[in-house]
Coordinates of C-alpha atoms and ligand atoms in Angstrom, one line a residue:
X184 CA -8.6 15.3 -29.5
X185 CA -6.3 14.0 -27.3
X186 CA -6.7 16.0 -23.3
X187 CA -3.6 17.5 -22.3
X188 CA -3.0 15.1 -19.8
X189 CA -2.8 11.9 -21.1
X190 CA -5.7 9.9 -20.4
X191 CA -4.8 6.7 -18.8
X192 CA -7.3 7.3 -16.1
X193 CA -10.7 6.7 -15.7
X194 CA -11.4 9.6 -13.2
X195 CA -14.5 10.5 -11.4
X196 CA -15.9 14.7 -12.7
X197 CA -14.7 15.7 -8.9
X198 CA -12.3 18.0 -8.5
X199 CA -10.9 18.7 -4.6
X200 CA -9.1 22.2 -4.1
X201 CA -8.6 21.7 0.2
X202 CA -8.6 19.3 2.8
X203 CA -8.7 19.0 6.2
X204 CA -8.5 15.7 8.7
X205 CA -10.7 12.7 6.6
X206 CA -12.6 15.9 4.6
X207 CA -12.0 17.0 1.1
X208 CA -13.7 20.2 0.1
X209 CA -14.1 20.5 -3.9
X210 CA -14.2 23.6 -6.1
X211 CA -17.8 24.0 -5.6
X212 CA -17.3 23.7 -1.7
X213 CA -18.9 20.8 -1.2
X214 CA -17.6 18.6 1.7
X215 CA -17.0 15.1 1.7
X216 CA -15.9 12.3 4.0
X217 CA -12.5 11.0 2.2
X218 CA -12.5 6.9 3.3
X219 CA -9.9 6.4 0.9
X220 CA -7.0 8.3 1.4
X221 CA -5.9 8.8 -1.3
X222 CA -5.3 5.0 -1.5
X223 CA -4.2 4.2 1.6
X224 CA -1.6 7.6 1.8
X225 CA -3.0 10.2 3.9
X226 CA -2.3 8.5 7.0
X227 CA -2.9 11.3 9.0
X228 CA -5.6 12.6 6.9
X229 CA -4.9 16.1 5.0
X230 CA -3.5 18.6 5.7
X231 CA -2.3 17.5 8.9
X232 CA -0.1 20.6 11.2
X233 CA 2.1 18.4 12.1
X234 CA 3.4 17.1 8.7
X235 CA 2.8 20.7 7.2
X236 CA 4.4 21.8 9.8
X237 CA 7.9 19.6 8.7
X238 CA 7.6 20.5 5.3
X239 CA 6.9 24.1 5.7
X240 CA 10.1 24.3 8.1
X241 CA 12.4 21.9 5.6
X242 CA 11.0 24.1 2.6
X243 CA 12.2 27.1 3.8
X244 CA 15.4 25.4 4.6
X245 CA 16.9 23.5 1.4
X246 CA 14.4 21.6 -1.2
X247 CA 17.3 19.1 -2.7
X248 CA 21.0 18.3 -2.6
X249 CA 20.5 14.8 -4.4
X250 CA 22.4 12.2 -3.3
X251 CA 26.0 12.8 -4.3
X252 CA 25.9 14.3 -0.5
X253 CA 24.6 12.9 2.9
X254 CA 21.0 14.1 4.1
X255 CA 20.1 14.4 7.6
X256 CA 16.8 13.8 7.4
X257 CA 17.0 10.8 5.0
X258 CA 19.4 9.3 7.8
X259 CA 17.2 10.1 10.4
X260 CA 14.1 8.5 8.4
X261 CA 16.5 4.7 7.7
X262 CA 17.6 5.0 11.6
X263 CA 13.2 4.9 12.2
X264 CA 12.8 2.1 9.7
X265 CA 15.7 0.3 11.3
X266 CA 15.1 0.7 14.6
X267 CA 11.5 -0.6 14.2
X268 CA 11.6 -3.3 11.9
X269 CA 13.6 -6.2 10.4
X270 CA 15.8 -4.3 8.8
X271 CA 19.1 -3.2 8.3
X272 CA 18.8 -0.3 5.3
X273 CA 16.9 1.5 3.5
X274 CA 16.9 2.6 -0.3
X275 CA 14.7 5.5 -0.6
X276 CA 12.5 5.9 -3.7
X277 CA 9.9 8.2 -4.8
X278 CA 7.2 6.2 -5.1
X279 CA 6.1 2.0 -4.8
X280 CA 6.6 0.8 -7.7
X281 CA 10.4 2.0 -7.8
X282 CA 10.7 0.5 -4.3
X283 CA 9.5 -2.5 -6.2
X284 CA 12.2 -1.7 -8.9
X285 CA 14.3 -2.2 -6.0
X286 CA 13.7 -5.2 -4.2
X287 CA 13.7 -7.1 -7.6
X288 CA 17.2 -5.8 -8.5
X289 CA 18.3 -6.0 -5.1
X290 CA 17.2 -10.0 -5.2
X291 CA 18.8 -11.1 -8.3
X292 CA 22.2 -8.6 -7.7
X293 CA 22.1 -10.7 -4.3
X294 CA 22.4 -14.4 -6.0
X295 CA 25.0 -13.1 -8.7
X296 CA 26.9 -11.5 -6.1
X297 CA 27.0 -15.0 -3.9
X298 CA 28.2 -16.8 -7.1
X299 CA 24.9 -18.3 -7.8
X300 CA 24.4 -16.4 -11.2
X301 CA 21.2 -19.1 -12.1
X302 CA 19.1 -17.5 -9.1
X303 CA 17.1 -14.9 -10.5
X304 CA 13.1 -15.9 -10.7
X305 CA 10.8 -14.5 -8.4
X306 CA 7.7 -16.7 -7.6
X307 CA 4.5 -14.0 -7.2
X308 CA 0.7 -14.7 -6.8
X309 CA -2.7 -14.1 -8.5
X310 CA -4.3 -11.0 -8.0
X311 CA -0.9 -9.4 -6.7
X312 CA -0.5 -5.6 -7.4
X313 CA 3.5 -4.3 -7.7
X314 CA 2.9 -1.1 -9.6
X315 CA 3.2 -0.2 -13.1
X316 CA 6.9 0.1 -13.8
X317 CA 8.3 -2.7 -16.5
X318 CA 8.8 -4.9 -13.1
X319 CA 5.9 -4.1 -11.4
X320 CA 4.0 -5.0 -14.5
X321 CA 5.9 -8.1 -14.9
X322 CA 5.7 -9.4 -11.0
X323 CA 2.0 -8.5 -11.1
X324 CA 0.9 -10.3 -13.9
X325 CA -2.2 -10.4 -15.1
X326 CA -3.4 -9.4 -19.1
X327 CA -5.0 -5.7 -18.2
X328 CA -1.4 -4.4 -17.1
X329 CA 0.7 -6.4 -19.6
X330 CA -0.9 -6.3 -22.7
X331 CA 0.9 -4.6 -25.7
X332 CA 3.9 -3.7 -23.5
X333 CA 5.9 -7.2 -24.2
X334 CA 8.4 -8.0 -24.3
X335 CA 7.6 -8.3 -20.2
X336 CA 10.5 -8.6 -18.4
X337 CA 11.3 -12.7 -17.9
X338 CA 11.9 -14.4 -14.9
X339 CA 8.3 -14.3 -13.1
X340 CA 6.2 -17.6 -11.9
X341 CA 2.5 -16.9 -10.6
X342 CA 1.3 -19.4 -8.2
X343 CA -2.7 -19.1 -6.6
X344 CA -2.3 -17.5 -3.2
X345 CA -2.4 -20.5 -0.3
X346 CA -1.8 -23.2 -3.2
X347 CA 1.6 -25.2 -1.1
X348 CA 1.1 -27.8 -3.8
X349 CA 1.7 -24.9 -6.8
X350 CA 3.8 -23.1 -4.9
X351 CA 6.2 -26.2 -4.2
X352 CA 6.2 -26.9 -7.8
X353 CA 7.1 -23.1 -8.7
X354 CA 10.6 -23.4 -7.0
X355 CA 12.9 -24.5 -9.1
X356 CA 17.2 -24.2 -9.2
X357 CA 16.6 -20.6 -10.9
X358 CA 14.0 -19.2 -8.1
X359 CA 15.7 -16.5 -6.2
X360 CA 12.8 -15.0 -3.9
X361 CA 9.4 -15.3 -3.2
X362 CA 7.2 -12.0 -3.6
X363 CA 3.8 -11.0 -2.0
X364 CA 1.5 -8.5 -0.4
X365 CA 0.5 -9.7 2.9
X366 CA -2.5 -8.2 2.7
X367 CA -4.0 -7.6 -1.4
X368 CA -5.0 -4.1 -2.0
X369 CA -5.9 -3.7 -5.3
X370 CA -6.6 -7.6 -5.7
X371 CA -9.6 -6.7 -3.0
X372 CA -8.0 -6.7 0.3
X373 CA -7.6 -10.3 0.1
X374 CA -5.8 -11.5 3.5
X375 CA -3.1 -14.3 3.3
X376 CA -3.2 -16.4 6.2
X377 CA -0.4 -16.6 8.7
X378 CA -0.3 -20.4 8.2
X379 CA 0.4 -19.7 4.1
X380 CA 3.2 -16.9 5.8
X381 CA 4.9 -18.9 8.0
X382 CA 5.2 -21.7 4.9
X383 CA 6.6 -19.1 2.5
X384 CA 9.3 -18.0 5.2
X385 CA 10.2 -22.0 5.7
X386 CA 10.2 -22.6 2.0
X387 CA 12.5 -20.1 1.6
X388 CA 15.3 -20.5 4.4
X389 CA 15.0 -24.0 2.7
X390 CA 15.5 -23.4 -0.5
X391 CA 17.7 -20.3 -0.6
X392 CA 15.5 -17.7 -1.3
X393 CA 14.2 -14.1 -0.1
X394 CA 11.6 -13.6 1.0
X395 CA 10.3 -10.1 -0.3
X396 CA 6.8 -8.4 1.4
X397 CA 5.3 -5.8 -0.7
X398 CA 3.4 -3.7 2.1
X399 CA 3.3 -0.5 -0.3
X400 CA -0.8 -0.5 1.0
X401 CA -0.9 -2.7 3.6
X402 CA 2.1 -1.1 5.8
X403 CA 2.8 2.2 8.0
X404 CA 0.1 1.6 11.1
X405 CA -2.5 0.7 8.7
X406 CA -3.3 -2.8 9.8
X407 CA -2.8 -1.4 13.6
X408 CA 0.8 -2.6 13.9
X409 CA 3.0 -0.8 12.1
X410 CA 3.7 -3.3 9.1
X411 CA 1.0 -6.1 8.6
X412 CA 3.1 -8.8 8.6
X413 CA 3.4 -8.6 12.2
X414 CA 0.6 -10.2 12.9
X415 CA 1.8 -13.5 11.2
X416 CA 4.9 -13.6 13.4
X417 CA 7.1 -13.5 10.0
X418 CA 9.8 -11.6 9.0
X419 CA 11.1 -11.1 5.3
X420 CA 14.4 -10.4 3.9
X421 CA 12.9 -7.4 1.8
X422 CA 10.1 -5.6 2.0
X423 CA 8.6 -2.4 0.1
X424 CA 6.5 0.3 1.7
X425 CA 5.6 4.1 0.1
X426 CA 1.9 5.2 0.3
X427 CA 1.6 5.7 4.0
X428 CA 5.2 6.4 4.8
X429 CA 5.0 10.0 2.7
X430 CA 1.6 10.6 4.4
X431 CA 0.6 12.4 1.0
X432 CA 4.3 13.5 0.2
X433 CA 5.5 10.9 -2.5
X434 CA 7.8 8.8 -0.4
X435 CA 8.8 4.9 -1.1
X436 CA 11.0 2.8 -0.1
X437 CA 13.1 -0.8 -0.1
X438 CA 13.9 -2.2 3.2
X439 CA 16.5 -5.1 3.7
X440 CA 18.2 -7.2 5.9
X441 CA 22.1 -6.4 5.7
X442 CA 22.9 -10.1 4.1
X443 CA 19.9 -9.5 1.5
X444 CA 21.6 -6.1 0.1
X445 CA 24.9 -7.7 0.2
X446 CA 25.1 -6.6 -3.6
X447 CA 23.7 -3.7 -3.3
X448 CA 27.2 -2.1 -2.9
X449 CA 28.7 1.8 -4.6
X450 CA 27.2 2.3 -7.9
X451 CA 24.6 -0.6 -8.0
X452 CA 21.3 1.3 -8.0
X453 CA 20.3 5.3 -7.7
X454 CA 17.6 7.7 -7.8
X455 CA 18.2 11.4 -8.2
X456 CA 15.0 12.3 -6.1
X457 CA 15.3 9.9 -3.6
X458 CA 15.0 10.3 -0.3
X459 CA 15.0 14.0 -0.8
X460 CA 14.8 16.3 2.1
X461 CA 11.6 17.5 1.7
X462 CA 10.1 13.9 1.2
X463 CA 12.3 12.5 3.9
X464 CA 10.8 15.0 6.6
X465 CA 7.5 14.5 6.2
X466 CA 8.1 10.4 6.5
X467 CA 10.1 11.4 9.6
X468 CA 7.0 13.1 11.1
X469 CA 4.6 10.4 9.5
X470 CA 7.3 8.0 11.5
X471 CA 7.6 9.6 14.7
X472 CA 3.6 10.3 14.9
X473 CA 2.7 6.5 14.4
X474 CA 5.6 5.6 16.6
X475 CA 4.1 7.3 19.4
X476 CA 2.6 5.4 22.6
X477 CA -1.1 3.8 21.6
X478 CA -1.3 5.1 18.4
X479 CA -1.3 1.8 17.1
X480 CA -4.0 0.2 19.8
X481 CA -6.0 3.2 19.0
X482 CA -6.0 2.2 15.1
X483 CA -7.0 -1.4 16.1
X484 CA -10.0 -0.1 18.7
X485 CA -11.4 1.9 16.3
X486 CA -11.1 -0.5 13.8
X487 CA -13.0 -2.8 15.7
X488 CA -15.7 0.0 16.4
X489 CA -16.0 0.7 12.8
X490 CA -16.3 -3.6 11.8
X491 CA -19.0 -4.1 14.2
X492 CA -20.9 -1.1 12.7
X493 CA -19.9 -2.4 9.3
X494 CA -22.0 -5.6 10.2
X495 CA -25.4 -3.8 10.9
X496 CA -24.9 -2.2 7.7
X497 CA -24.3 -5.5 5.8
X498 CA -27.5 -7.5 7.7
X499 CA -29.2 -4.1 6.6
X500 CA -28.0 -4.2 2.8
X501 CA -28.2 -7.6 2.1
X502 CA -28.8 -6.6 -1.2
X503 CA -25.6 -4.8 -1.7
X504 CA -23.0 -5.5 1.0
X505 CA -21.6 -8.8 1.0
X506 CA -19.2 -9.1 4.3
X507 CA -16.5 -7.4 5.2
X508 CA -12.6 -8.5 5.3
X509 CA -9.4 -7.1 6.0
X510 CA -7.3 -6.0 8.8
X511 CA -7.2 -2.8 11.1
X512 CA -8.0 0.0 8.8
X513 CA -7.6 -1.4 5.7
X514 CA -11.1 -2.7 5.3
X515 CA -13.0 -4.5 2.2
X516 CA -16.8 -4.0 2.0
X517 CA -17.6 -7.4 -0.3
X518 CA -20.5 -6.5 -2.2
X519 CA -23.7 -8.1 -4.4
X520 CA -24.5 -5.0 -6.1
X521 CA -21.7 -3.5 -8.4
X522 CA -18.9 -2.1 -6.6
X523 CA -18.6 0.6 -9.3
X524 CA -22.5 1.0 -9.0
X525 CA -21.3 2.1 -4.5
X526 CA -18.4 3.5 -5.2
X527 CA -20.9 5.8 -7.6
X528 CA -23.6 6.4 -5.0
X529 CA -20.9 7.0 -2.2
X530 CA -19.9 10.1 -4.6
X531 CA -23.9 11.1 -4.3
X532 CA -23.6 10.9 -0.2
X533 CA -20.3 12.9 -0.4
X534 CA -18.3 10.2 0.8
X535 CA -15.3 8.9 -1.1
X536 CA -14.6 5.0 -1.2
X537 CA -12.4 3.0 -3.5
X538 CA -13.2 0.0 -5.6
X539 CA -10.5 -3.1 -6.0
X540 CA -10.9 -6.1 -7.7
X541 CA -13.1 -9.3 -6.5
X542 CA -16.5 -6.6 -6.4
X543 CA -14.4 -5.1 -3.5
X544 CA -15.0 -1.2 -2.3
X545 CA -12.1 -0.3 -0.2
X546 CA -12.4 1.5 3.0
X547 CA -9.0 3.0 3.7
X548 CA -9.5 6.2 5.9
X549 CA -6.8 8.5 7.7
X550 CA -5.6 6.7 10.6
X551 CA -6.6 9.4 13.1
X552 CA -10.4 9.4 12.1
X553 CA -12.2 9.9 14.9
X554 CA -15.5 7.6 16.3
X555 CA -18.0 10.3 15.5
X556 CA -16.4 10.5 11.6
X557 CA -16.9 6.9 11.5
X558 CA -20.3 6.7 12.3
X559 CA -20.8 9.5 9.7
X560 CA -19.0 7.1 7.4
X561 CA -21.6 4.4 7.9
X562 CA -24.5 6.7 8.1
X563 CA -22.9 7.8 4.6
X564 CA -22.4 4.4 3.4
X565 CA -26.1 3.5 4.2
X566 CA -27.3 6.0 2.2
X567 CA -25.5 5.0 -0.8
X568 CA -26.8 1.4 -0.3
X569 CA -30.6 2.7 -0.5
X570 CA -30.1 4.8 -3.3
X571 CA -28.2 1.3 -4.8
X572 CA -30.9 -0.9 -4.2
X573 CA -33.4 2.0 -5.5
X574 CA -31.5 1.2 -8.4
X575 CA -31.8 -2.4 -8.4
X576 CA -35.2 -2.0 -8.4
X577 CA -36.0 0.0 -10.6
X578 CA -33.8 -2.5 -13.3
X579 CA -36.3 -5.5 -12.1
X580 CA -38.8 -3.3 -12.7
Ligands
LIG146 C1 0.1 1.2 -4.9 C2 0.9 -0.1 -4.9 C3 2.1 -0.2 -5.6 C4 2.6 0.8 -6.6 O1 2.9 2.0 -5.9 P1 3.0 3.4 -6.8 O2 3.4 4.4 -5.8 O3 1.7 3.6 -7.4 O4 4.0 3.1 -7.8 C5 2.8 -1.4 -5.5 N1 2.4 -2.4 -4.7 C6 1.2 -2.3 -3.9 C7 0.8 -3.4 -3.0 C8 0.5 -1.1 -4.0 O5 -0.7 -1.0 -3.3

């Protein structure tokens, strides 16, 4: 019989009823060490003052107007975007995927709205992750997210990430952007190289194209500046973000250059939700707290701290870590052993990690962890190795 909520997850028997900082406490009130956020969301960790703090105050205040009427907040939250990045707006959404929803309509209204109708593929990589809406699906690819939901929406062309040779052949008369995580998440926090950046941002003032980063994961302070592709020196035209930005609150969002949402004029696209002002002060606060003076140097020392510590682990494990990749905070753990078989054992050392693709465990913790949670972490993520290799051994007999 079918459970009343519809299975489409495989979900670990763990069920987490508080939280506090990088600790979730579960119904049996066991505490454990949360290195994953939530998937890269609770940037602050949980239950942070401040961001209860601007919910509690907006919640007492007004929940939702929608957005036949201006909201404060949501204004304040585009002026932060704005201010700090590329961009020129904001289109608030509720979560990534619709942000993704976003960008792709955005791209294609922007083509038709220049008079070049024709323009409306997107070129998008192996291993990519864009969410699970009927574009998402479609710009990620890939048989596990597709199958037996055709027909996929047309107008897709996946080229291997840092293939210039595919890539070049990809473009074509009817390409109208160029989409891609800076940083893979799900894929296995697989990095793109600034080089393979810096040619897709070429290619594309070129060729007529946007250039559209999906830094749903990778963005918000995770990387240690506040979007990752920052470090490559490269700015899109569009670019998605929600995980971090709602801190936990579901919050998402397209950002664009003013010529890139030329289209995007009265009537073109909506959400009832949002940009609500419940959602929108909590990214304010998320905002204003990673804005503030060294919070982002903080993120990259500690980051730094927690690789080098990462590396005694691996020469320890050799068995079952691998290496470790990735960028600030948002850190891969490559491993020999089954990532599901550590992610499994983590679980048994109360400490949460994520698996990705590639035989990848995630480490994405709350941006504010401290030194002394770290080293827990690793103490944490050495125990799950020996009781991983106990289990190797015990299947070699
Ligand atoms: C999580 C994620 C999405 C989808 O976001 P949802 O909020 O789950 O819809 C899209 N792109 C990337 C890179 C992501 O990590």
């Amino acid at each position: 019989m079918i459970t009343p909520v519809l299975p489409t997850y495989a979900r670990a028997p763990l069920s987490f009823v508080e939280g506090s900082g990088p600790w979730l406490i579960d119904d049996k009130g066991e505490r454990y060490l949360d290195l994953g956020a939530g998937i890269a969301v609770n940037v602050l960790g949980h239950a942070n003052p401040r961001l209860v703090a601007a919910l509690e105050s907006q919640a007492r205040r007004l929940w939702h107007t929608s957005n036949l009427y201006r909201i404060p907040n949501q204004e304040k939250l585009a002026q932060l975007l704005t201010e700090n990045t590329f961009a020129d707006t904001v289109f608030f959404t509720n979560s990534g995927t619709e942000a993704i929803e976003c960008a792709v309509k955005m791209v294609r209204k922007h083509f038709s709205h220049n008079g070049k109708p024709e323009k409306v593929r997107i070129v998008t990589f192996e291993g990519a992750f864009h969410g699970r809406s009927a574009a998402g699906i479609a710009a990620s690819g890939g048989e596990k997210m597709t199958k037996g939901f055709g027909p996929i929406l047309e107008g897709f062309d996946k080229v291997p990430v840092g293939d210039e040779a595919a890539l070049r052949a990809a473009i074509g008369p009817e390409t109208a952007a160029i989409l891609i995580e800076p940083i893979q998440g799900e894929g296995g926090i697989r990095m793109v190289d600034a080089a393979f950046l810096k040619l897709l941002r070429k290619l594309c003032d070129e060729h007529d194209l946007l250039l559209v980063f999906d830094e749903i994961q990778c963005g918000v302070a995770r990387t240690g500046k506040l979007f990752a592709h920052e470090w490559a020196g490269v700015a899109p035209d569009v670019m998605t973000i929600a995980k971090g930005i709602g801190g936990g609150f579901p919050l998402g969002a397209c950002l664009a250059t003013e010529a890139a949402a030329d289209g995007m004029v009265v009537g073109t696209h909506g959400s009832t939700y949002g940009g609500n002002p419940l959602g929108c002060a909590v990214g304010v606060a998320v905002m204003e707290a990673v804005l503030e003076d060294g919070f982002l140097e903080e993120v990259s020392r500690k980051a730094g701290a927690f690789r080098q510590k990462l590396e005694g682990l691996i020469a320890a494990h050799p068995d079952v870590y691998e290496g470790v990749r990735g960028e600030g905070l948002m850190l891969g753990l490559k491993c020999k052993a089954p990532n599901t078989d550590v992610v499994a054992a983590g679980y048994g050392a109360h400490l949460l990690v994520v698996p990705a693709a590639d035989n990848v465990v995630r480490l994405l913790p709350p941006l504010n962890i401290t030194d002394e949670e770290m080293a827990e972490a690793v103490a944490r993520l050495d125990a799950a190795a020996t009781a991983v290799e106990g289990k190797l051994k015990e299947a070699t007999g």
